[in-house]
Amino acid sequence: MGNADISSLPALLRKDFMEQLRNGHFLVICIVFAFFGITSPVIAKYTPQVIEMVGKSQNIQMVVPEPSIRDSFVQYVKNLSQLIPIFLIFLTMGGIAKEKDSGTIAFVLVKPVTRFACLFSKLLVHSAMAAAGLMVSAILAGVYTLIFFQDLPLWWFTRGNGALLLYCLTLVIITQGFSAISEKPVNAGIAALVVWIVSIVIKMLPGIGPFSFSVLSDEALGAMAGFSISWKPVLGAGVVSVAITALGYLKFKRWE
Amino acid sequence: MIAIECRDVVKRFKSVTALDHMDLTVEKNGIFGLLGPNGAGKTTLIRILTGLITPTSGTCRVMGTDVGDTDSDHRFGIGYLSQDPKYYPWMTGRELLFFVGRLFGMPLADIRKRADELLAMAGLSQAADRKIGGYSGGMVQRLGIAQALFHQPEILFLDEPVSALDPIGRKEVLEFIASLGEGMSVCMSTHILADVERICSSVAIMDEGKVKLVGRTEELLAGVSGGMSLISFASAADAEKMGAQLDLQGVPHVLEADRIRIAADLFEEHRGVILRSAADGKLRLSTITRERADLEEVFVDLIQGGRTYGKR
């Protein structure tokens, strides 16, 4: 006999990755992220022109400042931090909860597989999917920013995307944690959504506000403007991720 | 050698006690049947033995390894087919078997060979590269047996393996299970008594979370219930007269034309009265034969706690 350790992880990773490919989630994530990557600089570039045209048609003289690279970054971060969280939660809320709901988890758990390996595999695959999506988005946003604004401070842009990546991963990890706790994917999604909304509310509070992981989107924008990233929301993201994952694992370990 | 050993096992789900201080010992090799009505605790016991759930108290050992944790190592040696198996509909049958092989850390060449063997055995060679989502219930069940056998387990747990199959599928699967019993241990839960009688070398009858009876099938049939005695008369009128006598004596029986069917142990108890009544009434007795009990009688007798042989 062998040991039921995490040696089954490669097989689980392969299966979970194939599942995301076959059910089209991987493709959907890439398309949605690509959409925001392309449209953000385009909107930043052409919005002033559209406003001027609308003003002219109404015989109103509108003075709109010339769009800058900063407008492109603001649009990019705003799109990713406001719309992508809902999309990521929706797409990754299945995880363990979907397998519990459909009954496939029992088939896996009677094999020499640890519950930790099951959860870790889902976490890795969904995180990799979010990271790949963000990479597609960042590359396209960078290229289009360069085309429209003839400039791209690569290091600042990369650092800003690092903060966005941490933000996305925190949301994926929270969703996976709740997926391990819940019996139904929709419950996991609602719980993750609530945590995200609470984090936005906390962001506005004095004292603990800077520790909210939602501050990471502001930090991303700051980093793209050349400021350094504060450690406070990074710590907050780490604490929330570890706490919810630990809770999810303990609950899943005792799941019957 | 012991395959399964359970000592004082209790399993509670909130306020419901599914297993109530249950003890069970099953010898290695052969097919062991776990019989019981719905809610008897059969599935709970199998889920504990496969490591899907843990007992509230007590100990269980499978092939000598403790089953006390959901991450237990004993799962290397077991195969399991659940009552209503669910697999990934987006996978093909072959991919599922490959996945199982990888989970057990088997080399790829062995996985390929074993997958081909088992797909052929399960009659799924033609459908091997079709998605499981398009399989029929019988095909899923056969794939389930193939995946459970993939790593050549020491013991196979089958939870109601044929209850969802049509008669032909049932016959095929039962014959296949019967062929497994020669070289490995099989623990099969079912409520279909005829199946147990047909293929199980030993059996345990469970009710209300306890094992009520355990032993070799033949011994149970021969010893626990005496079966039925059949008293044949020369005419239906004689049989009817004897029936009236038995009614007077309060002896339960069934009148069937020129025959009277009576529980064998009741016949032994009232043998003198019956023979005297026949002699006094000049009833022409032809034969008295004893029919072997079937498992249904043993089962109903134990579960209902009394005879089921009714009066006419």
mmCIF file of N, CA, C and O in Angstrom, chain B residues 16 63 65 70 121 131 174 195 257 307:
data_model
loop_
_atom_site.group_PDB
_atom_site.id
_atom_site.type_symbol
_atom_site.label_atom_id
_atom_site.label_comp_id
_atom_site.label_asym_id
_atom_site.label_seq_id
_atom_site.Cartn_x
_atom_site.Cartn_y
_atom_site.Cartn_z
ATOM 1 N N VAL B 16 -30.240 11.347 14.385
ATOM 2 C CA VAL B 16 -30.520 10.005 13.840
ATOM 3 C C VAL B 16 -29.330 9.070 14.085
ATOM 4 O O VAL B 16 -28.189 9.420 13.761
ATOM 5 N N MET B 63 -9.145 -5.163 5.712
ATOM 6 C CA MET B 63 -7.904 -5.853 5.356
ATOM 7 C C MET B 63 -6.789 -5.503 6.350
ATOM 8 O O MET B 63 -5.642 -5.259 5.961
ATOM 9 N N THR B 65 -6.320 -2.803 8.029
ATOM 10 C CA THR B 65 -5.961 -1.387 8.174
ATOM 11 C C THR B 65 -7.120 -0.614 8.797
ATOM 12 O O THR B 65 -8.271 -0.788 8.396
ATOM 13 N N THR B 70 -10.891 10.112 7.097
ATOM 14 C CA THR B 70 -11.321 10.228 5.697
ATOM 15 C C THR B 70 -10.133 10.206 4.729
ATOM 16 O O THR B 70 -10.321 10.058 3.524
ATOM 17 N N MET B 121 -14.038 -6.138 -20.927
ATOM 18 C CA MET B 121 -14.788 -6.934 -19.943
ATOM 19 C C MET B 121 -16.161 -6.326 -19.671
ATOM 20 O O MET B 121 -17.155 -7.029 -19.533
ATOM 21 N N LYS B 131 -18.457 10.248 -24.751
ATOM 22 C CA LYS B 131 -18.587 10.932 -23.455
ATOM 23 C C LYS B 131 -19.543 10.167 -22.541
ATOM 24 O O LYS B 131 -20.575 9.642 -22.986
ATOM 25 N N LEU B 174 -24.573 -9.811 -12.097
ATOM 26 C CA LEU B 174 -24.496 -10.784 -10.988
ATOM 27 C C LEU B 174 -23.534 -11.924 -11.325
ATOM 28 O O LEU B 174 -22.750 -12.358 -10.477
ATOM 29 N N ASP B 195 -30.881 -12.307 -5.083
ATOM 30 C CA ASP B 195 -29.509 -12.079 -5.556
ATOM 31 C C ASP B 195 -28.499 -12.571 -4.534
ATOM 32 O O ASP B 195 -27.486 -13.183 -4.879
ATOM 33 N N ALA B 257 -55.583 -26.352 -2.121
ATOM 34 C CA ALA B 257 -56.280 -27.509 -2.724
ATOM 35 C C ALA B 257 -56.132 -28.738 -1.823
ATOM 36 O O ALA B 257 -56.642 -28.728 -0.708
ATOM 37 N N ARG B 307 -43.463 -14.861 12.812
ATOM 38 C CA ARG B 307 -43.780 -15.642 11.612
ATOM 39 C C ARG B 307 -44.639 -14.839 10.657
ATOM 40 O O ARG B 307 -45.467 -14.046 11.074
#
